[in-house]
Short mmCIF file of C-alpha atoms and ligand atoms in Angstrom, two decimals:
data_model
loop_
_atom_site.label_atom_id
_atom_site.label_comp_id
_atom_site.label_asym_id
_atom_site.label_seq_id
_atom_site.Cartn_x
_atom_site.Cartn_y
_atom_site.Cartn_z
CA UNK A 13 21.49 -12.13 -1.38
CA UNK A 14 22.27 -11.77 2.67
CA UNK A 15 19.39 -9.45 4.10
CA UNK A 16 21.25 -6.80 6.70
CA UNK A 17 20.06 -7.61 9.49
CA UNK A 18 19.81 -11.77 9.19
CA UNK A 19 20.78 -13.86 11.77
CA UNK A 20 18.17 -11.09 14.05
CA UNK A 21 16.10 -12.26 16.09
CA UNK A 22 12.53 -10.52 17.24
CA UNK A 23 10.51 -10.39 19.50
CA UNK A 24 7.56 -9.43 18.26
CA UNK A 25 4.43 -7.47 21.75
CA UNK A 26 4.00 -4.71 19.01
CA UNK A 27 0.30 -4.09 18.06
CA UNK A 28 -1.81 -1.03 16.73
CA UNK A 29 0.97 0.91 14.80
CA UNK A 30 3.37 2.87 16.58
CA UNK A 31 5.38 -0.01 17.90
CA UNK A 32 4.53 -3.01 13.98
CA UNK A 33 6.44 -0.19 11.91
CA UNK A 34 9.75 -0.22 13.24
CA UNK A 35 9.47 -4.26 13.77
CA UNK A 36 8.28 -4.21 10.14
CA UNK A 37 11.11 -2.10 8.99
CA UNK A 38 13.56 -4.17 10.84
CA UNK A 39 11.79 -7.44 9.41
CA UNK A 40 12.21 -5.83 5.20
CA UNK A 41 16.43 -5.22 6.14
CA UNK A 42 16.36 -9.46 7.05
CA UNK A 43 15.46 -9.67 10.76
CA UNK A 44 13.31 -12.95 11.55
CA UNK A 45 10.27 -10.83 14.11
CA UNK A 46 8.23 -13.21 15.72
CA UNK A 47 5.13 -10.86 16.92
CA UNK A 48 2.99 -12.19 19.09
CA UNK A 49 -0.50 -12.30 20.34
CA UNK A 50 -3.60 -13.26 21.93
CA UNK A 51 -5.02 -16.40 20.60
CA UNK A 52 -9.20 -16.32 19.64
CA UNK A 53 -8.40 -12.22 18.28
CA UNK A 54 -4.75 -10.59 18.35
CA UNK A 55 -4.55 -7.16 17.46
CA UNK A 56 -6.65 -5.25 17.51
CA UNK A 57 -5.44 -3.81 14.02
CA UNK A 58 -7.03 -7.11 12.06
CA UNK A 59 -10.18 -6.29 13.52
CA UNK A 60 -10.43 -2.59 12.97
CA UNK A 61 -11.59 -0.65 9.73
CA UNK A 62 -12.68 -3.93 8.27
CA UNK A 63 -13.42 -3.96 4.13
CA UNK A 64 -13.48 -7.66 4.07
CA UNK A 65 -16.22 -9.24 6.77
CA UNK A 66 -13.64 -12.33 8.73
CA UNK A 67 -10.68 -11.23 6.48
CA UNK A 68 -7.55 -8.89 8.18
CA UNK A 69 -8.06 -6.23 7.49
CA UNK A 70 -5.52 -3.03 5.23
CA UNK A 71 -4.88 -1.37 8.65
CA UNK A 72 -2.97 -4.64 9.95
CA UNK A 73 -2.09 -6.39 6.70
CA UNK A 74 -0.07 -2.97 5.71
CA UNK A 75 1.72 -3.31 9.23
CA UNK A 76 2.92 -6.32 9.24
CA UNK A 77 4.22 -7.56 6.57
CA UNK A 78 7.48 -10.15 6.66
CA UNK A 79 6.71 -11.37 10.01
CA UNK A 80 5.50 -14.30 12.02
CA UNK A 81 2.81 -14.82 14.16
CA UNK A 82 1.66 -16.61 17.54
CA UNK A 83 -0.42 -16.90 19.70
CA UNK A 84 0.64 -16.95 23.37
CA UNK A 85 -0.96 -15.90 26.39
CA UNK A 86 0.88 -13.74 29.14
CA UNK A 87 -0.35 -13.78 31.50
CA UNK A 88 -0.91 -18.13 31.67
CA UNK A 89 2.41 -19.26 33.49
CA UNK A 90 2.43 -22.17 30.03
CA UNK A 91 2.12 -19.35 28.31
CA UNK A 92 4.99 -17.13 30.38
CA UNK A 93 7.88 -20.36 29.64
CA UNK A 94 6.86 -19.60 26.43
CA UNK A 95 8.16 -16.55 26.28
CA UNK A 96 10.66 -17.24 28.41
CA UNK A 97 12.29 -19.28 25.98
CA UNK A 98 12.16 -16.80 23.38
CA UNK A 99 13.17 -14.04 25.33
CA UNK A 100 16.35 -16.39 26.20
CA UNK A 101 17.13 -16.73 22.03
CA UNK A 102 15.92 -13.46 20.64
CA UNK A 103 17.89 -10.16 20.50
CA UNK A 104 14.90 -7.20 20.31
CA UNK A 105 12.23 -7.25 22.62
CA UNK A 106 9.94 -4.87 21.01
CA UNK A 107 7.10 -2.91 22.25
CA UNK A 108 4.03 -0.56 22.95
CA UNK A 109 2.08 -1.63 25.33
CA UNK A 110 0.58 0.77 27.84
CA UNK A 111 3.40 1.89 31.11
CA UNK A 112 3.71 -1.06 32.88
CA UNK A 113 1.69 -3.40 31.35
CA UNK A 114 5.27 -5.62 30.65
CA UNK A 115 5.64 -5.15 33.87
CA UNK A 116 2.36 -6.96 35.21
CA UNK A 117 3.25 -9.73 32.75
CA UNK A 118 6.44 -10.86 34.70
CA UNK A 119 8.47 -9.70 32.06
CA UNK A 120 10.81 -6.12 34.39
CA UNK A 121 14.23 -5.71 32.76
CA UNK A 122 15.18 -6.87 35.88
CA UNK A 123 13.72 -10.75 34.95
CA UNK A 124 14.20 -9.77 31.24
CA UNK A 125 18.42 -9.04 31.50
CA UNK A 126 18.21 -13.33 34.27
CA UNK A 127 16.24 -14.46 31.55
CA UNK A 128 18.94 -12.73 28.47
CA UNK A 129 22.05 -10.55 29.02
CA UNK A 130 22.27 -9.76 26.12
CA UNK A 131 18.69 -8.54 25.64
CA UNK A 132 17.56 -5.23 23.95
CA UNK A 133 14.15 -4.37 24.77
CA UNK A 134 12.38 -1.80 22.61
CA UNK A 135 9.46 0.25 24.28
CA UNK A 136 6.77 2.53 22.15
CA UNK A 137 5.59 5.15 25.00
CA UNK A 138 3.05 7.27 24.74
CA UNK A 139 5.51 10.79 26.33
CA UNK A 140 8.58 10.34 28.64
CA UNK A 141 9.27 10.17 32.38
CA UNK A 142 7.38 13.40 33.40
CA UNK A 143 3.59 14.48 34.07
CA UNK A 144 2.49 11.99 32.02
CA UNK A 145 4.23 9.57 32.45
CA UNK A 146 1.43 6.55 32.85
CA UNK A 147 -1.28 8.15 30.06
CA UNK A 148 -2.36 6.03 26.88
CA UNK A 149 -1.71 7.85 23.93
CA UNK A 150 -2.93 6.68 20.16
CA UNK A 151 -1.17 9.78 16.67
CA UNK A 152 -2.58 12.60 17.81
CA UNK A 153 -3.00 12.84 20.83
CA UNK A 154 1.26 12.81 19.76
CA UNK A 155 0.89 15.61 17.28
CA UNK A 156 -1.31 17.39 19.67
CA UNK A 157 1.42 17.12 22.71
CA UNK A 158 4.16 17.28 20.62
CA UNK A 159 3.82 20.42 19.32
CA UNK A 160 2.51 19.70 15.49
CA UNK A 161 -1.04 20.77 15.92
CA UNK A 162 -0.51 24.08 17.57
CA UNK A 163 2.03 24.60 14.68
CA UNK A 164 -0.39 22.86 11.66
CA UNK A 165 -3.32 24.99 9.65
CA UNK A 166 -4.45 28.63 9.28
CA UNK A 167 -3.28 31.75 11.52
CA UNK A 168 -8.20 32.08 11.68
CA UNK A 169 -9.07 27.68 12.02
CA UNK A 170 -8.55 25.56 15.02
CA UNK A 171 -4.82 24.02 14.95
CA UNK A 172 -4.88 20.79 13.28
CA UNK A 173 -3.30 17.66 13.22
CA UNK A 174 -1.76 16.05 9.75
CA UNK A 175 -2.48 12.76 7.99
CA UNK A 176 1.07 12.56 7.97
CA UNK A 177 1.19 9.73 11.15
CA UNK A 178 4.17 11.47 12.02
CA UNK A 179 3.33 10.37 15.88
CA UNK A 180 2.57 5.72 15.05
CA UNK A 181 4.48 5.57 12.32
CA UNK A 182 7.03 8.47 12.40
CA UNK A 183 8.23 6.58 16.26
CA UNK A 184 8.44 3.76 15.26
CA UNK A 185 11.36 4.89 12.29
CA UNK A 186 12.73 6.91 15.64
CA UNK A 187 12.43 3.31 18.02
CA UNK A 188 13.33 0.76 15.02
CA UNK A 189 17.62 3.20 14.27
CA UNK A 190 17.62 3.20 18.89
CA UNK A 191 17.40 -0.53 18.06
CA UNK A 192 19.77 -0.72 15.62
CA UNK A 193 21.88 1.39 17.10
CA UNK A 194 22.07 0.07 20.44
CA UNK A 195 22.15 -4.23 18.27
CA UNK A 196 25.90 -1.93 17.44
CA UNK A 197 26.91 -1.08 20.85
CA UNK A 198 25.74 -4.48 21.78
CA UNK A 199 29.26 -6.11 19.85
CA UNK A 200 31.75 -4.81 21.90
CA UNK A 201 30.46 -4.11 25.25
CA UNK A 202 28.25 -7.53 25.39
CA UNK A 203 25.39 -6.14 26.91
CA UNK A 204 21.57 -5.60 25.95
CA UNK A 205 20.04 -2.01 27.13
CA UNK A 206 16.50 -0.24 26.56
CA UNK A 207 15.44 1.35 23.85
CA UNK A 208 12.74 4.29 24.15
CA UNK A 209 11.67 6.55 22.06
CA UNK A 210 7.70 8.49 23.42
CA UNK A 211 5.75 9.46 21.15
CA UNK A 212 5.30 13.25 22.29
CA UNK A 213 9.57 13.17 21.69
CA UNK A 214 8.59 12.14 17.80
CA UNK A 215 6.55 14.83 16.82
CA UNK A 216 8.61 17.48 18.65
CA UNK A 217 11.57 16.18 16.16
CA UNK A 218 10.33 15.95 13.51
CA UNK A 219 9.05 19.15 15.09
CA UNK A 220 12.47 20.67 15.80
CA UNK A 221 12.44 23.49 12.88
CA UNK A 222 9.06 25.36 15.19
CA UNK A 223 10.63 25.30 17.84
CA UNK A 224 13.65 26.64 16.11
CA UNK A 225 11.22 30.11 15.27
CA UNK A 226 10.34 30.52 18.99
CA UNK A 227 13.28 31.29 19.66
CA UNK A 228 13.42 33.17 16.23
CA UNK A 229 9.96 34.85 17.63
CA UNK A 230 11.41 35.64 21.70
CA UNK A 231 14.06 37.42 20.84
CA UNK A 232 12.66 39.37 17.68
CA UNK A 233 8.96 39.21 17.61
CA UNK A 234 8.35 38.94 14.64
CA UNK A 235 9.02 36.15 11.34
CA UNK A 236 9.36 37.97 8.17
CA UNK A 237 8.34 34.55 6.21
CA UNK A 238 5.02 33.83 8.51
CA UNK A 239 1.75 35.05 5.58
CA UNK A 240 0.94 37.10 9.77
CA UNK A 241 4.25 39.73 8.04
CA UNK A 242 3.74 42.00 7.80
CA UNK A 243 -0.66 42.91 8.71
CA UNK A 244 -0.92 40.98 10.60
CA UNK A 245 0.20 39.06 14.86
CA UNK A 246 2.88 37.53 16.30
CA UNK A 247 2.25 36.46 19.29
CA UNK A 248 3.87 35.16 22.50
CA UNK A 249 4.78 31.29 20.27
CA UNK A 250 4.48 30.08 17.11
CA UNK A 251 1.30 30.36 15.15
CA UNK A 252 0.33 28.45 12.20
CA UNK A 253 1.69 29.46 9.23
CA UNK A 254 -0.43 27.89 6.45
CA UNK A 255 0.71 26.63 3.81
CA UNK A 256 4.21 28.63 4.31
CA UNK A 257 7.48 26.76 3.26
CA UNK A 258 9.46 26.09 7.15
CA UNK A 259 12.82 27.38 5.57
CA UNK A 260 14.39 29.60 4.07
CA UNK A 261 12.95 29.58 0.43
CA UNK A 262 9.49 31.23 0.60
CA UNK A 263 6.62 28.78 -0.28
CA UNK A 264 2.74 28.07 -1.03
CA UNK A 265 -0.30 25.80 -2.60
CA UNK A 266 -1.02 27.75 -5.40
CA UNK A 267 -3.93 26.44 -7.23
CA UNK A 268 -3.74 24.79 -11.09
CA UNK A 269 -5.86 24.65 -13.78
CA UNK A 270 -9.18 22.57 -13.14
CA UNK A 271 -8.92 23.14 -9.78
CA UNK A 272 -13.24 24.26 -9.75
CA UNK A 273 -13.36 20.84 -9.59
CA UNK A 274 -10.26 18.78 -8.49
CA UNK A 275 -9.41 19.97 -4.68
CA UNK A 276 -6.34 18.18 -5.91
CA UNK A 277 -5.46 20.40 -8.58
CA UNK A 278 -2.79 22.36 -6.96
CA UNK A 279 1.03 22.54 -6.88
CA UNK A 280 3.03 23.91 -4.35
CA UNK A 281 5.16 26.71 -5.40
CA UNK A 282 8.60 27.70 -4.57
CA UNK A 283 10.50 31.36 -4.80
CA UNK A 284 14.33 30.61 -4.20
CA UNK A 285 15.59 33.75 -4.03
CA UNK A 286 18.30 32.20 -6.80
CA UNK A 287 15.71 31.30 -9.68
CA UNK A 288 13.92 34.63 -9.19
CA UNK A 289 14.40 35.71 -12.60
CA UNK A 290 13.19 32.19 -14.08
CA UNK A 291 10.51 32.49 -12.36
CA UNK A 292 9.97 36.08 -13.34
CA UNK A 293 10.74 35.29 -17.03
CA UNK A 294 8.60 31.53 -17.14
CA UNK A 295 5.00 33.53 -15.85
CA UNK A 296 5.83 36.39 -17.79
CA UNK A 297 6.61 38.64 -14.71
CA UNK A 298 9.98 40.15 -16.51
CA UNK A 299 9.41 43.75 -14.71
CA UNK A 300 9.81 43.16 -11.67
CA UNK A 301 13.42 42.20 -11.87
CA UNK A 302 13.31 45.76 -11.81
CA UNK A 303 11.17 47.17 -9.83
CA UNK A 304 12.66 47.78 -6.10
CA UNK A 305 10.23 45.99 -4.46
CA UNK A 306 10.21 42.61 -5.63
CA UNK A 307 14.00 42.68 -6.79
CA UNK A 308 15.49 40.73 -3.78
CA UNK A 309 14.18 38.32 -1.27
CA UNK A 310 14.15 40.79 1.26
CA UNK A 311 12.04 43.00 -0.54
CA UNK A 312 9.79 40.10 -1.82
CA UNK A 313 9.64 40.01 2.00
CA UNK A 314 6.32 41.53 2.80
CA UNK A 315 4.59 40.76 -0.05
CA UNK A 316 4.72 37.79 -0.75
CA UNK A 317 1.19 36.98 -0.85
CA UNK A 318 0.83 39.23 -3.14
CA UNK A 319 3.40 37.44 -5.22
CA UNK A 320 1.18 33.85 -4.46
CA UNK A 321 -1.16 36.13 -6.11
CA UNK A 322 0.83 36.51 -8.99
CA UNK A 323 1.92 34.22 -10.29
CA UNK A 324 -0.50 31.85 -8.40
CA UNK A 325 -3.19 33.78 -12.01
CA UNK A 326 -0.64 32.09 -14.31
CA UNK A 327 -0.14 28.37 -12.58
CA UNK A 328 -4.08 28.28 -12.78
CA UNK A 329 -3.23 28.17 -16.80
CA UNK A 330 -2.04 25.63 -16.67
CA UNK A 331 -2.63 21.84 -15.09
CA UNK A 332 -0.24 21.18 -12.37
CA UNK A 333 1.88 18.38 -14.06
CA UNK A 334 1.77 21.07 -16.51
CA UNK A 335 3.32 23.76 -14.63
CA UNK A 336 5.93 21.05 -13.47
CA UNK A 337 7.17 20.22 -16.27
CA UNK A 338 7.93 24.04 -16.90
CA UNK A 339 9.22 25.17 -14.02
CA UNK A 340 10.93 22.69 -13.61
CA UNK A 341 13.17 23.13 -17.06
CA UNK A 342 14.52 26.04 -14.66
CA UNK A 343 15.08 24.00 -12.18
CA UNK A 344 12.13 26.42 -10.17
CA UNK A 345 11.20 23.68 -7.11
CA UNK A 346 7.77 23.11 -7.14
CA UNK A 347 5.81 19.60 -6.11
CA UNK A 348 2.61 18.87 -7.79
CA UNK A 349 0.12 17.56 -4.44
CA UNK A 350 -0.88 14.08 -5.24
CA UNK A 351 -4.03 12.05 -4.34
CA UNK A 352 -3.52 8.78 -2.91
CA UNK A 353 -5.64 7.36 -6.01
CA UNK A 354 -2.74 9.08 -8.50
CA UNK A 355 -0.08 8.24 -6.22
CA UNK A 356 -1.72 4.32 -5.86
CA UNK A 357 -1.73 4.47 -9.55
CA UNK A 358 2.06 5.95 -9.79
CA UNK A 359 4.48 3.53 -12.40
CA UNK A 360 7.42 5.29 -11.25
CA UNK A 361 7.13 3.66 -7.15
CA UNK A 362 5.33 -0.24 -8.13
CA UNK A 363 9.54 0.63 -10.45
CA UNK A 364 11.28 1.15 -7.08
CA UNK A 365 8.91 -1.17 -4.75
CA UNK A 366 7.41 1.96 -3.37
CA UNK A 367 4.11 1.18 -3.68
CA UNK A 368 3.90 -2.61 -3.83
CA UNK A 369 0.92 -5.39 -5.02
CA UNK A 370 1.11 -8.18 -1.89
CA UNK A 371 -1.75 -11.30 -2.71
CA UNK A 372 -2.98 -13.00 0.63
CA UNK A 373 -4.54 -16.08 0.89
CA UNK A 374 -7.46 -14.21 2.22
CA UNK A 375 -8.09 -10.89 0.58
CA UNK A 376 -6.41 -11.70 -2.25
CA UNK A 377 -4.51 -8.81 -4.18
CA UNK A 378 -4.17 -5.15 -2.21
CA UNK A 379 -1.37 -2.55 -2.48
CA UNK A 380 1.14 -1.53 0.59
CA UNK A 381 3.26 1.40 1.08
CA UNK A 382 7.33 -0.89 0.90
CA UNK A 383 9.59 -0.12 2.53
CA UNK A 384 10.71 3.48 2.03
CA UNK A 385 14.39 2.84 2.95
CA UNK A 386 17.00 1.47 -0.04
CA UNK A 387 19.55 -0.75 0.68
CA UNK A 388 21.63 -0.99 -2.03
CA UNK A 389 23.04 -4.53 -0.48
CA UNK A 390 19.99 -5.53 1.26
CA UNK A 391 17.49 -5.85 -1.21
CA UNK A 392 13.06 -5.48 -0.02
CA UNK A 393 10.94 -8.37 -0.89
CA UNK A 394 7.56 -7.45 1.03
CA UNK A 395 5.89 -10.66 1.46
CA UNK A 396 2.54 -10.33 2.96
CA UNK A 397 1.21 -10.54 7.20
CA UNK A 398 0.88 -13.50 8.86
CA UNK A 399 -2.78 -15.41 9.90
CA UNK A 400 -3.60 -14.42 13.58
CA UNK A 401 -0.83 -17.29 15.26
CA UNK A 402 0.00 -19.39 11.39
CA UNK A 403 3.46 -20.46 13.14
CA UNK A 404 2.85 -21.24 15.95
CA UNK A 405 3.10 -24.82 16.14
CA UNK A 406 6.61 -23.65 13.86
CA UNK A 407 8.27 -21.77 16.58
CA UNK A 408 7.42 -24.03 19.47
CA UNK A 409 9.14 -26.36 17.22
CA UNK A 410 12.01 -24.24 16.86
CA UNK A 411 11.64 -24.32 21.06
CA UNK A 412 12.28 -27.93 21.10
CA UNK A 413 8.48 -28.22 21.92
CA UNK A 414 7.15 -31.65 20.99
CA UNK A 415 3.78 -32.21 19.19
CA UNK A 416 2.14 -33.03 21.81
CA UNK A 417 3.14 -30.88 23.64
CA UNK A 418 2.41 -28.37 21.52
CA UNK A 419 -1.50 -29.73 21.54
CA UNK A 420 -1.16 -29.80 24.80
CA UNK A 421 -0.80 -25.79 25.11
CA UNK A 422 -3.96 -25.91 22.96
CA UNK A 423 -6.27 -27.63 24.49
CA UNK A 424 -5.40 -25.76 27.49
CA UNK A 425 -5.81 -22.36 25.86
CA UNK A 426 -2.34 -21.54 26.29
CA UNK A 427 -1.68 -20.81 22.76
N1 COA B 514 -1.44 -12.47 26.59
C1 COA B 514 -2.23 -11.69 27.52
N2 COA B 514 -2.19 -10.96 27.60
C2 COA B 514 -1.63 -9.95 26.24
C3 COA B 514 -1.53 -9.79 25.73
C4 COA B 514 -1.65 -11.84 25.80
N3 COA B 514 -0.57 -12.24 24.72
N4 COA B 514 -1.56 -9.08 24.57
C5 COA B 514 -1.60 -7.73 25.59
N5 COA B 514 -1.70 -8.59 26.71
C6 COA B 514 -3.01 -7.33 27.26
C7 COA B 514 -1.26 -6.88 28.25
O1 COA B 514 -0.41 -6.93 29.44
C8 COA B 514 -3.19 -5.80 28.76
O2 COA B 514 -2.71 -6.02 29.75
P1 COA B 514 -2.55 -5.62 31.51
O3 COA B 514 -3.70 -3.96 31.18
O4 COA B 514 -3.90 -5.78 32.20
O5 COA B 514 -1.74 -5.44 32.02
C9 COA B 514 -3.30 -5.95 27.87
O6 COA B 514 -3.14 -6.61 27.01
C10 COA B 514 -4.12 -4.42 27.61
O7 COA B 514 -2.22 -3.64 26.54
P2 COA B 514 -2.30 -1.76 26.72
O8 COA B 514 -1.01 -1.76 26.31
O9 COA B 514 -3.33 -1.73 28.55
O10 COA B 514 -3.90 -1.79 25.10
P3 COA B 514 -5.16 -1.05 25.01
O11 COA B 514 -6.11 -0.97 24.28
O12 COA B 514 -6.27 -0.70 26.41
O13 COA B 514 -3.69 0.40 25.04
C11 COA B 514 -2.65 2.08 23.64
C12 COA B 514 -3.41 0.82 23.53
C13 COA B 514 -2.01 1.41 22.45
C14 COA B 514 -3.23 2.62 23.56
C15 COA B 514 -1.47 1.26 24.65
O14 COA B 514 -0.21 0.52 24.53
C16 COA B 514 -0.15 2.82 24.63
O15 COA B 514 -1.15 3.66 25.28
N6 COA B 514 0.49 2.27 23.49
C17 COA B 514 2.11 2.82 24.10
C18 COA B 514 2.09 4.11 23.21
C19 COA B 514 1.74 3.54 21.83
O16 COA B 514 2.28 2.71 21.73
N7 COA B 514 0.48 4.27 21.23
C20 COA B 514 -0.15 4.35 19.85
C21 COA B 514 -0.25 2.75 18.97
S1 COA B 514 -0.90 3.39 17.68
#
């Protein structure tokens, strides 16, 4: 079966996490992704957090599936020639260098347009234009600058970063969408364009509901679904909401059987209004149905923490999976807190290709997260990441270089 992006060629100048997640997605949709790396060292993540000596790290392998790797010294004139030939043949150049690095290599937007007016140049940067545009940025900086850290954690604790890589992988996703949209627009304009996804913007986009709350707070001075209500105080900025639900349906994380020894024996419990009657029935508190303090969603808001405390007395008698089954029988929305171990072992995720076992010539078998986006006519087959420079000769031959010319470049350490 063909793939959605068959025929699209990506010149992949990305490294670390944000850019590679973007180009990996494009590769999974069928694009030919040619990753350019420096000879000898390659993407810095190949050597970071290694669990096996001298073998590409899981950090690298899990972000670079289905790509080809070539090594080229982009600062050498002959290396630049190779890259110029690639610019002419590719549809998209994706990069996440520090601000200005691509220009310093000689690949300004103007130069790229001269070489290939159809080329789309897609960049991840830490910040968009403004006071911080020249800064280097990593994941947690973006989480802090994009509003996630100030709104994550508990009221009495410091700002908190989240394990979900919303700055890197989140921005990679945003960029991938921008690239696909630019490819689509090129069908009518015939021209390429620049696509920018700034990590601060991507994180803020994912924190959209918190900017909603900022404005609600400014207008009313209080947010009744936040744990600060009714006894705590609100300042002038959105506070950290603990485990409160971000939507209109109050929720909290509750202990389940075994919580004393298992750090993940918890369940997220949502007191959705339409199933309130069932909640009362399941936990054996049917008197709440007629108690004015509990009978209506509005009446419950000042008592949410008491209510969750009572519900927890029930969840503590069940494992998180027992509670999940019992509650879902009544369509009560809830979710077990799953550990990475549980997710890695979950058969249904293996079946759908969301968790995939991949074989690598040097490290052997390892698990990865497959393509979370499923296209019915463009199935994803996850292929191992390339070894450093594995496809240099192959790609140079496709560009018309002879074996002798390739050997000469190698002797001069250009590739
Ligand atoms: N040949 C020759 N030189 C190469 C090369 C190649 N194939 N590939 C990269 N380089 C050079 C670059 O030209 C740059 O040189 P310069 O500084 O002289 O212009 C140099 O390598 C380093 O690139 P840089 O991007 O500055 O790497 P860094 O390790 O110092 O910084 C980041 C890493 C991630 C902080 C930075 O790239 C960044 O802020 N990127 C944008 C935001 C982002 O994506 N962050 C998330 C990363 S997960």
